[in-house]
Amino acid sequence: MTDRAESHLPLAPSVFHVLLALADGEKHGYAVMKEIRTRTGGAISLGASTLYGIVKRLVEDELIEESSERPDPALDDERRRYYGLTELGRAVAVAESRRLEATLGMARAKKLIPSPRTR
Amino acid sequence: MGTPSDLARRLFHWAARLLPFDFRREYGREMELSFASDLKDPANRSDSARIWTVSARAVAGLAPVAIREHLAIAAQDVRYALRTLAHSPGFTATALLSLGLGIGANSAVFSLVDALFFHPLPVEDSDRLVALHTIDARNPGFNPTSFPNYLEYRDHVRGLSGVAA
């Protein structure tokens, strides 16, 4: 699984953010768009077309899948399709997080950014 | 004339036709729903300039997705064609030969037409150029002219401004 996950790295930032948005549960496309926009303070703002281009590729690569289960009816919008991470998708998100963490470590070693302890 | 949101939705719907049919069938409705929800977002609804910003971002985002999807389909078609051709070497050879002959014959005809009709001969008043032939009762038709005759024409014929072989 690790080798298969690492074959997808490095991820484009927008792709990584889509996986991150789905890491804590299934969401429909618009909820993913909103979460990314809110979490990044608008720095990454995906349009509907860009988002579904990414969704299509992630579904084809088996990193996400359409969910057959519906959320709480009170929160559900029947017209929408919900997506969730597959096991491989979660492994790819973890591998990319570790890769980014290692890169940050290098930046800290070069004193480009302070380490968490000295902040 | 609708509201700016209605116009933006209509614009997005039409612009989405840039995407391949299969993509639209699979994700088109969801994409338009998300776009409409984005327009209804309280942060966007109050300001029509913001609506157009959201629309411009969505429409501009369509182009790279459309190009990538169309290229992916083309690549898939090429791979399929190559696989099919690899499984039928006889058919492949015939197809390549036919293509080669067809392209070669077309090139030859076009080169000839180009030389004859689009590139006049490098002489002054080329439309007044004539060809000289020899007629002989024993050999019907137009026969080549002998070199002594050519010299005779060149040096003595007054009706021509010049003669070349």
mmCIF file with all atom_site columns, N, CA and C in Angstrom, chain B residues 3-70:
data_model
loop_
_atom_site.group_PDB
_atom_site.id
_atom_site.type_symbol
_atom_site.label_atom_id
_atom_site.label_alt_id
_atom_site.label_comp_id
_atom_site.label_asym_id
_atom_site.label_entity_id
_atom_site.label_seq_id
_atom_site.pdbx_PDB_ins_code
_atom_site.Cartn_x
_atom_site.Cartn_y
_atom_site.Cartn_z
_atom_site.occupancy
_atom_site.B_iso_or_equiv
_atom_site.pdbx_formal_charge
_atom_site.auth_seq_id
_atom_site.auth_comp_id
_atom_site.auth_asym_id
_atom_site.auth_atom_id
_atom_site.pdbx_PDB_model_num
ATOM 1   N N  . THR B 1 3  ? -31.876 38.153 -13.168 1.00 0.00 ? 3  THR B N  1
ATOM 2   C CA . THR B 1 3  ? -30.963 38.739 -12.178 1.00 0.00 ? 3  THR B CA 1
ATOM 3   C C  . THR B 1 3  ? -29.530 38.392 -12.586 1.00 0.00 ? 3  THR B C  1
ATOM 4   N N  . PRO B 1 4  ? -28.534 39.060 -11.998 1.00 0.00 ? 4  PRO B N  1
ATOM 5   C CA . PRO B 1 4  ? -27.142 38.694 -12.320 1.00 0.00 ? 4  PRO B CA 1
ATOM 6   C C  . PRO B 1 4  ? -26.862 37.208 -12.046 1.00 0.00 ? 4  PRO B C  1
ATOM 7   N N  . SER B 1 5  ? -27.491 36.651 -10.982 1.00 0.00 ? 5  SER B N  1
ATOM 8   C CA . SER B 1 5  ? -27.277 35.223 -10.668 1.00 0.00 ? 5  SER B CA 1
ATOM 9   C C  . SER B 1 5  ? -27.810 34.329 -11.782 1.00 0.00 ? 5  SER B C  1
ATOM 10  N N  . ASP B 1 6  ? -29.030 34.688 -12.308 1.00 0.00 ? 6  ASP B N  1
ATOM 11  C CA . ASP B 1 6  ? -29.615 33.884 -13.400 1.00 0.00 ? 6  ASP B CA 1
ATOM 12  C C  . ASP B 1 6  ? -28.718 33.928 -14.628 1.00 0.00 ? 6  ASP B C  1
ATOM 13  N N  . LEU B 1 7  ? -28.258 35.132 -14.945 1.00 0.00 ? 7  LEU B N  1
ATOM 14  C CA . LEU B 1 7  ? -27.389 35.291 -16.124 1.00 0.00 ? 7  LEU B CA 1
ATOM 15  C C  . LEU B 1 7  ? -26.102 34.503 -15.947 1.00 0.00 ? 7  LEU B C  1
ATOM 16  N N  . ALA B 1 8  ? -25.542 34.581 -14.731 1.00 0.00 ? 8  ALA B N  1
ATOM 17  C CA . ALA B 1 8  ? -24.286 33.867 -14.463 1.00 0.00 ? 8  ALA B CA 1
ATOM 18  C C  . ALA B 1 8  ? -24.494 32.365 -14.607 1.00 0.00 ? 8  ALA B C  1
ATOM 19  N N  . ARG B 1 9  ? -25.634 31.854 -14.113 1.00 0.00 ? 9  ARG B N  1
ATOM 20  C CA . ARG B 1 9  ? -25.908 30.408 -14.220 1.00 0.00 ? 9  ARG B CA 1
ATOM 21  C C  . ARG B 1 9  ? -26.032 29.989 -15.676 1.00 0.00 ? 9  ARG B C  1
ATOM 22  N N  . ARG B 1 10 ? -26.723 30.857 -16.446 1.00 0.00 ? 10 ARG B N  1
ATOM 23  C CA . ARG B 1 10 ? -26.895 30.538 -17.869 1.00 0.00 ? 10 ARG B CA 1
ATOM 24  C C  . ARG B 1 10 ? -25.535 30.542 -18.586 1.00 0.00 ? 10 ARG B C  1
ATOM 25  N N  . LEU B 1 11 ? -24.717 31.538 -18.262 1.00 0.00 ? 11 LEU B N  1
ATOM 26  C CA . LEU B 1 11 ? -23.378 31.636 -18.865 1.00 0.00 ? 11 LEU B CA 1
ATOM 27  C C  . LEU B 1 11 ? -22.556 30.387 -18.536 1.00 0.00 ? 11 LEU B C  1
ATOM 28  N N  . PHE B 1 12 ? -22.611 29.962 -17.285 1.00 0.00 ? 12 PHE B N  1
ATOM 29  C CA . PHE B 1 12 ? -21.829 28.796 -16.874 1.00 0.00 ? 12 PHE B CA 1
ATOM 30  C C  . PHE B 1 12 ? -22.332 27.535 -17.581 1.00 0.00 ? 12 PHE B C  1
ATOM 31  N N  . HIS B 1 13 ? -23.675 27.439 -17.697 1.00 0.00 ? 13 HIS B N  1
ATOM 32  C CA . HIS B 1 13 ? -24.271 26.276 -18.367 1.00 0.00 ? 13 HIS B CA 1
ATOM 33  C C  . HIS B 1 13 ? -23.769 26.181 -19.812 1.00 0.00 ? 13 HIS B C  1
ATOM 34  N N  . TRP B 1 14 ? -23.736 27.322 -20.512 1.00 0.00 ? 14 TRP B N  1
ATOM 35  C CA . TRP B 1 14 ? -23.283 27.316 -21.904 1.00 0.00 ? 14 TRP B CA 1
ATOM 36  C C  . TRP B 1 14 ? -21.786 27.064 -21.993 1.00 0.00 ? 14 TRP B C  1
ATOM 37  N N  . ALA B 1 15 ? -21.024 27.700 -21.099 1.00 0.00 ? 15 ALA B N  1
ATOM 38  C CA . ALA B 1 15 ? -19.566 27.527 -21.131 1.00 0.00 ? 15 ALA B CA 1
ATOM 39  C C  . ALA B 1 15 ? -19.187 26.079 -20.832 1.00 0.00 ? 15 ALA B C  1
ATOM 40  N N  . ALA B 1 16 ? -20.019 25.392 -20.032 1.00 0.00 ? 16 ALA B N  1
ATOM 41  C CA . ALA B 1 16 ? -19.716 23.995 -19.664 1.00 0.00 ? 16 ALA B CA 1
ATOM 42  C C  . ALA B 1 16 ? -19.761 23.072 -20.880 1.00 0.00 ? 16 ALA B C  1
ATOM 43  N N  . ARG B 1 17 ? -20.337 23.566 -21.989 1.00 0.00 ? 17 ARG B N  1
ATOM 44  C CA . ARG B 1 17 ? -20.367 22.743 -23.211 1.00 0.00 ? 17 ARG B CA 1
ATOM 45  C C  . ARG B 1 17 ? -18.975 22.527 -23.800 1.00 0.00 ? 17 ARG B C  1
ATOM 46  N N  . LEU B 1 18 ? -17.992 23.286 -23.307 1.00 0.00 ? 18 LEU B N  1
ATOM 47  C CA . LEU B 1 18 ? -16.604 23.051 -23.713 1.00 0.00 ? 18 LEU B CA 1
ATOM 48  C C  . LEU B 1 18 ? -16.123 21.680 -23.242 1.00 0.00 ? 18 LEU B C  1
ATOM 49  N N  . LEU B 1 19 ? -16.719 21.192 -22.185 1.00 0.00 ? 19 LEU B N  1
ATOM 50  C CA . LEU B 1 19 ? -16.272 19.920 -21.599 1.00 0.00 ? 19 LEU B CA 1
ATOM 51  C C  . LEU B 1 19 ? -16.769 18.750 -22.444 1.00 0.00 ? 19 LEU B C  1
ATOM 52  N N  . PRO B 1 20 ? -16.032 17.642 -22.453 1.00 0.00 ? 20 PRO B N  1
ATOM 53  C CA . PRO B 1 20 ? -16.495 16.466 -23.205 1.00 0.00 ? 20 PRO B CA 1
ATOM 54  C C  . PRO B 1 20 ? -17.854 15.987 -22.699 1.00 0.00 ? 20 PRO B C  1
ATOM 55  N N  . PHE B 1 21 ? -18.600 15.357 -23.610 1.00 0.00 ? 21 PHE B N  1
ATOM 56  C CA . PHE B 1 21 ? -19.955 14.916 -23.285 1.00 0.00 ? 21 PHE B CA 1
ATOM 57  C C  . PHE B 1 21 ? -19.974 13.988 -22.066 1.00 0.00 ? 21 PHE B C  1
ATOM 58  N N  . ASP B 1 22 ? -19.043 13.031 -22.013 1.00 0.00 ? 22 ASP B N  1
ATOM 59  C CA . ASP B 1 22 ? -19.035 12.070 -20.900 1.00 0.00 ? 22 ASP B CA 1
ATOM 60  C C  . ASP B 1 22 ? -18.807 12.761 -19.563 1.00 0.00 ? 22 ASP B C  1
ATOM 61  N N  . PHE B 1 23 ? -17.948 13.767 -19.564 1.00 0.00 ? 23 PHE B N  1
ATOM 62  C CA . PHE B 1 23 ? -17.673 14.504 -18.323 1.00 0.00 ? 23 PHE B CA 1
ATOM 63  C C  . PHE B 1 23 ? -18.935 15.226 -17.867 1.00 0.00 ? 23 PHE B C  1
ATOM 64  N N  . ARG B 1 24 ? -19.624 15.857 -18.842 1.00 0.00 ? 24 ARG B N  1
ATOM 65  C CA . ARG B 1 24 ? -20.844 16.602 -18.483 1.00 0.00 ? 24 ARG B CA 1
ATOM 66  C C  . ARG B 1 24 ? -21.917 15.650 -17.979 1.00 0.00 ? 24 ARG B C  1
ATOM 67  N N  . ARG B 1 25 ? -22.020 14.480 -18.621 1.00 0.00 ? 25 ARG B N  1
ATOM 68  C CA . ARG B 1 25 ? -23.043 13.518 -18.206 1.00 0.00 ? 25 ARG B CA 1
ATOM 69  C C  . ARG B 1 25 ? -22.789 13.069 -16.766 1.00 0.00 ? 25 ARG B C  1
ATOM 70  N N  . GLU B 1 26 ? -21.497 12.882 -16.433 1.00 0.00 ? 26 GLU B N  1
ATOM 71  C CA . GLU B 1 26 ? -21.147 12.364 -15.112 1.00 0.00 ? 26 GLU B CA 1
ATOM 72  C C  . GLU B 1 26 ? -21.182 13.451 -14.036 1.00 0.00 ? 26 GLU B C  1
ATOM 73  N N  . TYR B 1 27 ? -20.652 14.638 -14.369 1.00 0.00 ? 27 TYR B N  1
ATOM 74  C CA . TYR B 1 27 ? -20.469 15.650 -13.321 1.00 0.00 ? 27 TYR B CA 1
ATOM 75  C C  . TYR B 1 27 ? -21.155 16.987 -13.609 1.00 0.00 ? 27 TYR B C  1
ATOM 76  N N  . GLY B 1 28 ? -21.743 17.138 -14.795 1.00 0.00 ? 28 GLY B N  1
ATOM 77  C CA . GLY B 1 28 ? -22.287 18.436 -15.199 1.00 0.00 ? 28 GLY B CA 1
ATOM 78  C C  . GLY B 1 28 ? -23.329 18.982 -14.234 1.00 0.00 ? 28 GLY B C  1
ATOM 79  N N  . ARG B 1 29 ? -24.283 18.118 -13.841 1.00 0.00 ? 29 ARG B N  1
ATOM 80  C CA . ARG B 1 29 ? -25.373 18.583 -12.985 1.00 0.00 ? 29 ARG B CA 1
ATOM 81  C C  . ARG B 1 29 ? -24.827 19.011 -11.619 1.00 0.00 ? 29 ARG B C  1
ATOM 82  N N  . GLU B 1 30 ? -23.946 18.183 -11.053 1.00 0.00 ? 30 GLU B N  1
ATOM 83  C CA . GLU B 1 30 ? -23.326 18.494 -9.762  1.00 0.00 ? 30 GLU B CA 1
ATOM 84  C C  . GLU B 1 30 ? -22.538 19.795 -9.829  1.00 0.00 ? 30 GLU B C  1
ATOM 85  N N  . MET B 1 31 ? -21.829 19.951 -10.940 1.00 0.00 ? 31 MET B N  1
ATOM 86  C CA . MET B 1 31 ? -20.992 21.134 -11.114 1.00 0.00 ? 31 MET B CA 1
ATOM 87  C C  . MET B 1 31 ? -21.868 22.386 -11.136 1.00 0.00 ? 31 MET B C  1
ATOM 88  N N  . GLU B 1 32 ? -22.987 22.312 -11.867 1.00 0.00 ? 32 GLU B N  1
ATOM 89  C CA . GLU B 1 32 ? -23.883 23.471 -11.951 1.00 0.00 ? 32 GLU B CA 1
ATOM 90  C C  . GLU B 1 32 ? -24.549 23.742 -10.603 1.00 0.00 ? 32 GLU B C  1
ATOM 91  N N  . LEU B 1 33 ? -24.856 22.660 -9.864  1.00 0.00 ? 33 LEU B N  1
ATOM 92  C CA . LEU B 1 33 ? -25.441 22.832 -8.518  1.00 0.00 ? 33 LEU B CA 1
ATOM 93  C C  . LEU B 1 33 ? -24.454 23.550 -7.594  1.00 0.00 ? 33 LEU B C  1
ATOM 94  N N  . SER B 1 34 ? -23.197 23.116 -7.647  1.00 0.00 ? 34 SER B N  1
ATOM 95  C CA . SER B 1 34 ? -22.175 23.729 -6.787  1.00 0.00 ? 34 SER B CA 1
ATOM 96  C C  . SER B 1 34 ? -21.975 25.183 -7.171  1.00 0.00 ? 34 SER B C  1
ATOM 97  N N  . PHE B 1 35 ? -21.997 25.444 -8.473  1.00 0.00 ? 35 PHE B N  1
ATOM 98  C CA . PHE B 1 35 ? -21.829 26.825 -8.941  1.00 0.00 ? 35 PHE B CA 1
ATOM 99  C C  . PHE B 1 35 ? -22.991 27.686 -8.439  1.00 0.00 ? 35 PHE B C  1
ATOM 100 N N  . ALA B 1 36 ? -24.210 27.141 -8.548  1.00 0.00 ? 36 ALA B N  1
ATOM 101 C CA . ALA B 1 36 ? -25.387 27.894 -8.094  1.00 0.00 ? 36 ALA B CA 1
ATOM 102 C C  . ALA B 1 36 ? -25.317 28.138 -6.595  1.00 0.00 ? 36 ALA B C  1
ATOM 103 N N  . SER B 1 37 ? -24.867 27.128 -5.831  1.00 0.00 ? 37 SER B N  1
ATOM 104 C CA . SER B 1 37 ? -24.741 27.299 -4.377  1.00 0.00 ? 37 SER B CA 1
ATOM 105 C C  . SER B 1 37 ? -23.710 28.374 -4.058  1.00 0.00 ? 37 SER B C  1
ATOM 106 N N  . ASP B 1 38 ? -22.636 28.381 -4.839  1.00 0.00 ? 38 ASP B N  1
ATOM 107 C CA . ASP B 1 38 ? -21.584 29.377 -4.631  1.00 0.00 ? 38 ASP B CA 1
ATOM 108 C C  . ASP B 1 38 ? -22.136 30.790 -4.837  1.00 0.00 ? 38 ASP B C  1
ATOM 109 N N  . LEU B 1 39 ? -23.013 30.913 -5.844  1.00 0.00 ? 39 LEU B N  1
ATOM 110 C CA . LEU B 1 39 ? -23.613 32.235 -6.109  1.00 0.00 ? 39 LEU B CA 1
ATOM 111 C C  . LEU B 1 39 ? -24.551 32.650 -4.977  1.00 0.00 ? 39 LEU B C  1
ATOM 112 N N  . LYS B 1 40 ? -25.214 31.637 -4.344  1.00 0.00 ? 40 LYS B N  1
ATOM 113 C CA . LYS B 1 40 ? -26.174 31.948 -3.284  1.00 0.00 ? 40 LYS B CA 1
ATOM 114 C C  . LYS B 1 40 ? -25.489 32.203 -1.950  1.00 0.00 ? 40 LYS B C  1
ATOM 115 N N  . ASP B 1 41 ? -24.193 31.930 -1.891  1.00 0.00 ? 41 ASP B N  1
ATOM 116 C CA . ASP B 1 41 ? -23.464 32.141 -0.642  1.00 0.00 ? 41 ASP B CA 1
ATOM 117 C C  . ASP B 1 41 ? -23.676 33.587 -0.183  1.00 0.00 ? 41 ASP B C  1
ATOM 118 N N  . PRO B 1 42 ? -24.031 33.793 1.094   1.00 0.00 ? 42 PRO B N  1
ATOM 119 C CA . PRO B 1 42 ? -24.296 35.157 1.568   1.00 0.00 ? 42 PRO B CA 1
ATOM 120 C C  . PRO B 1 42 ? -23.132 36.112 1.265   1.00 0.00 ? 42 PRO B C  1
ATOM 121 N N  . ALA B 1 43 ? -21.932 35.572 1.238   1.00 0.00 ? 43 ALA B N  1
ATOM 122 C CA . ALA B 1 43 ? -20.772 36.431 0.971   1.00 0.00 ? 43 ALA B CA 1
ATOM 123 C C  . ALA B 1 43 ? -20.797 36.951 -0.467  1.00 0.00 ? 43 ALA B C  1
ATOM 124 N N  . ASN B 1 44 ? -21.484 36.216 -1.368  1.00 0.00 ? 44 ASN B N  1
ATOM 125 C CA . ASN B 1 44 ? -21.495 36.611 -2.780  1.00 0.00 ? 44 ASN B CA 1
ATOM 126 C C  . ASN B 1 44 ? -22.774 37.319 -3.198  1.00 0.00 ? 44 ASN B C  1
ATOM 127 N N  . ARG B 1 45 ? -23.896 36.994 -2.474  1.00 0.00 ? 45 ARG B N  1
ATOM 128 C CA . ARG B 1 45 ? -25.192 37.407 -2.979  1.00 0.00 ? 45 ARG B CA 1
ATOM 129 C C  . ARG B 1 45 ? -25.383 38.927 -2.973  1.00 0.00 ? 45 ARG B C  1
ATOM 130 N N  . SER B 1 46 ? -24.803 39.580 -1.970  1.00 0.00 ? 46 SER B N  1
ATOM 131 C CA . SER B 1 46 ? -25.100 40.995 -1.795  1.00 0.00 ? 46 SER B CA 1
ATOM 132 C C  . SER B 1 46 ? -24.434 41.880 -2.846  1.00 0.00 ? 46 SER B C  1
ATOM 133 N N  . ASP B 1 47 ? -23.440 41.367 -3.497  1.00 0.00 ? 47 ASP B N  1
ATOM 134 C CA . ASP B 1 47 ? -22.625 42.234 -4.330  1.00 0.00 ? 47 ASP B CA 1
ATOM 135 C C  . ASP B 1 47 ? -22.551 41.646 -5.750  1.00 0.00 ? 47 ASP B C  1
ATOM 136 N N  . SER B 1 48 ? -23.130 42.353 -6.736  1.00 0.00 ? 48 SER B N  1
ATOM 137 C CA . SER B 1 48 ? -23.168 41.755 -8.079  1.00 0.00 ? 48 SER B CA 1
ATOM 138 C C  . SER B 1 48 ? -21.764 41.661 -8.677  1.00 0.00 ? 48 SER B C  1
ATOM 139 N N  . ALA B 1 49 ? -20.871 42.573 -8.287  1.00 0.00 ? 49 ALA B N  1
ATOM 140 C CA . ALA B 1 49 ? -19.490 42.489 -8.790  1.00 0.00 ? 49 ALA B CA 1
ATOM 141 C C  . ALA B 1 49 ? -18.850 41.181 -8.327  1.00 0.00 ? 49 ALA B C  1
ATOM 142 N N  . ARG B 1 50 ? -19.168 40.789 -7.102  1.00 0.00 ? 50 ARG B N  1
ATOM 143 C CA . ARG B 1 50 ? -18.613 39.550 -6.547  1.00 0.00 ? 50 ARG B CA 1
ATOM 144 C C  . ARG B 1 50 ? -19.187 38.342 -7.307  1.00 0.00 ? 50 ARG B C  1
ATOM 145 N N  . ILE B 1 51 ? -20.459 38.432 -7.685  1.00 0.00 ? 51 ILE B N  1
ATOM 146 C CA . ILE B 1 51 ? -21.080 37.341 -8.459  1.00 0.00 ? 51 ILE B CA 1
ATOM 147 C C  . ILE B 1 51 ? -20.315 37.147 -9.764  1.00 0.00 ? 51 ILE B C  1
ATOM 148 N N  . TRP B 1 52 ? -19.975 38.260 -10.406 1.00 0.00 ? 52 TRP B N  1
ATOM 149 C CA . TRP B 1 52 ? -19.247 38.142 -11.672 1.00 0.00 ? 52 TRP B CA 1
ATOM 150 C C  . TRP B 1 52 ? -17.835 37.634 -11.454 1.00 0.00 ? 52 TRP B C  1
ATOM 151 N N  . THR B 1 53 ? -17.250 37.936 -10.273 1.00 0.00 ? 53 THR B N  1
ATOM 152 C CA . THR B 1 53 ? -15.918 37.396 -9.970  1.00 0.00 ? 53 THR B CA 1
ATOM 153 C C  . THR B 1 53 ? -16.006 35.876 -9.840  1.00 0.00 ? 53 THR B C  1
ATOM 154 N N  . VAL B 1 54 ? -17.037 35.415 -9.105  1.00 0.00 ? 54 VAL B N  1
ATOM 155 C CA . VAL B 1 54 ? -17.227 33.959 -8.936  1.00 0.00 ? 54 VAL B CA 1
ATOM 156 C C  . VAL B 1 54 ? -17.453 33.314 -10.306 1.00 0.00 ? 54 VAL B C  1
ATOM 157 N N  . SER B 1 55 ? -18.260 33.976 -11.156 1.00 0.00 ? 55 SER B N  1
ATOM 158 C CA . SER B 1 55 ? -18.560 33.425 -12.480 1.00 0.00 ? 55 SER B CA 1
ATOM 159 C C  . SER B 1 55 ? -17.303 33.374 -13.343 1.00 0.00 ? 55 SER B C  1
ATOM 160 N N  . ALA B 1 56 ? -16.538 34.464 -13.308 1.00 0.00 ? 56 ALA B N  1
ATOM 161 C CA . ALA B 1 56 ? -15.321 34.517 -14.133 1.00 0.00 ? 56 ALA B CA 1
ATOM 162 C C  . ALA B 1 56 ? -14.366 33.411 -13.703 1.00 0.00 ? 56 ALA B C  1
ATOM 163 N N  . ARG B 1 57 ? -14.252 33.186 -12.391 1.00 0.00 ? 57 ARG B N  1
ATOM 164 C CA . ARG B 1 57 ? -13.338 32.145 -11.895 1.00 0.00 ? 57 ARG B CA 1
ATOM 165 C C  . ARG B 1 57 ? -13.819 30.767 -12.369 1.00 0.00 ? 57 ARG B C  1
ATOM 166 N N  . ALA B 1 58 ? -15.134 30.550 -12.296 1.00 0.00 ? 58 ALA B N  1
ATOM 167 C CA . ALA B 1 58 ? -15.678 29.245 -12.684 1.00 0.00 ? 58 ALA B CA 1
ATOM 168 C C  . ALA B 1 58 ? -15.519 29.010 -14.187 1.00 0.00 ? 58 ALA B C  1
ATOM 169 N N  . VAL B 1 59 ? -15.814 30.041 -14.986 1.00 0.00 ? 59 VAL B N  1
ATOM 170 C CA . VAL B 1 59 ? -15.735 29.888 -16.449 1.00 0.00 ? 59 VAL B CA 1
ATOM 171 C C  . VAL B 1 59 ? -14.272 29.746 -16.877 1.00 0.00 ? 59 VAL B C  1
ATOM 172 N N  . ALA B 1 60 ? -13.392 30.556 -16.269 1.00 0.00 ? 60 ALA B N  1
ATOM 173 C CA . ALA B 1 60 ? -11.965 30.460 -16.612 1.00 0.00 ? 60 ALA B CA 1
ATOM 174 C C  . ALA B 1 60 ? -11.415 29.093 -16.215 1.00 0.00 ? 60 ALA B C  1
ATOM 175 N N  . GLY B 1 61 ? -11.935 28.536 -15.124 1.00 0.00 ? 61 GLY B N  1
ATOM 176 C CA . GLY B 1 61 ? -11.478 27.213 -14.682 1.00 0.00 ? 61 GLY B CA 1
ATOM 177 C C  . GLY B 1 61 ? -11.903 26.105 -15.625 1.00 0.00 ? 61 GLY B C  1
ATOM 178 N N  . LEU B 1 62 ? -12.930 26.377 -16.447 1.00 0.00 ? 62 LEU B N  1
ATOM 179 C CA . LEU B 1 62 ? -13.423 25.348 -17.380 1.00 0.00 ? 62 LEU B CA 1
ATOM 180 C C  . LEU B 1 62 ? -12.391 25.022 -18.460 1.00 0.00 ? 62 LEU B C  1
ATOM 181 N N  . ALA B 1 63 ? -11.687 26.067 -18.948 1.00 0.00 ? 63 ALA B N  1
ATOM 182 C CA . ALA B 1 63 ? -10.803 25.869 -20.105 1.00 0.00 ? 63 ALA B CA 1
ATOM 183 C C  . ALA B 1 63 ? -9.721  24.818 -19.831 1.00 0.00 ? 63 ALA B C  1
ATOM 184 N N  . PRO B 1 64 ? -8.925  24.953 -18.747 1.00 0.00 ? 64 PRO B N  1
ATOM 185 C CA . PRO B 1 64 ? -7.894  23.916 -18.537 1.00 0.00 ? 64 PRO B CA 1
ATOM 186 C C  . PRO B 1 64 ? -8.477  22.525 -18.317 1.00 0.00 ? 64 PRO B C  1
ATOM 187 N N  . VAL B 1 65 ? -9.635  22.461 -17.636 1.00 0.00 ? 65 VAL B N  1
ATOM 188 C CA . VAL B 1 65 ? -10.251 21.141 -17.411 1.00 0.00 ? 65 VAL B CA 1
ATOM 189 C C  . VAL B 1 65 ? -10.685 20.558 -18.752 1.00 0.00 ? 65 VAL B C  1
ATOM 190 N N  . ALA B 1 66 ? -11.291 21.422 -19.603 1.00 0.00 ? 66 ALA B N  1
ATOM 191 C CA . ALA B 1 66 ? -11.765 20.947 -20.911 1.00 0.00 ? 66 ALA B CA 1
ATOM 192 C C  . ALA B 1 66 ? -10.592 20.464 -21.759 1.00 0.00 ? 66 ALA B C  1
ATOM 193 N N  . ILE B 1 67 ? -9.495  21.236 -21.773 1.00 0.00 ? 67 ILE B N  1
ATOM 194 C CA . ILE B 1 67 ? -8.327  20.839 -22.581 1.00 0.00 ? 67 ILE B CA 1
ATOM 195 C C  . ILE B 1 67 ? -7.777  19.511 -22.080 1.00 0.00 ? 67 ILE B C  1
ATOM 196 N N  . ARG B 1 68 ? -7.623  19.395 -20.748 1.00 0.00 ? 68 ARG B N  1
ATOM 197 C CA . ARG B 1 68 ? -7.057  18.162 -20.190 1.00 0.00 ? 68 ARG B CA 1
ATOM 198 C C  . ARG B 1 68 ? -7.955  16.960 -20.502 1.00 0.00 ? 68 ARG B C  1
ATOM 199 N N  . GLU B 1 69 ? -9.262  17.139 -20.365 1.00 0.00 ? 69 GLU B N  1
ATOM 200 C CA . GLU B 1 69 ? -10.182 16.020 -20.602 1.00 0.00 ? 69 GLU B CA 1
ATOM 201 C C  . GLU B 1 69 ? -10.199 15.601 -22.071 1.00 0.00 ? 69 GLU B C  1
ATOM 202 N N  . HIS B 1 70 ? -10.199 16.609 -22.975 1.00 0.00 ? 70 HIS B N  1
ATOM 203 C CA . HIS B 1 70 ? -10.199 16.274 -24.409 1.00 0.00 ? 70 HIS B CA 1
ATOM 204 C C  . HIS B 1 70 ? -8.881  15.572 -24.790 1.00 0.00 ? 70 HIS B C  1
#
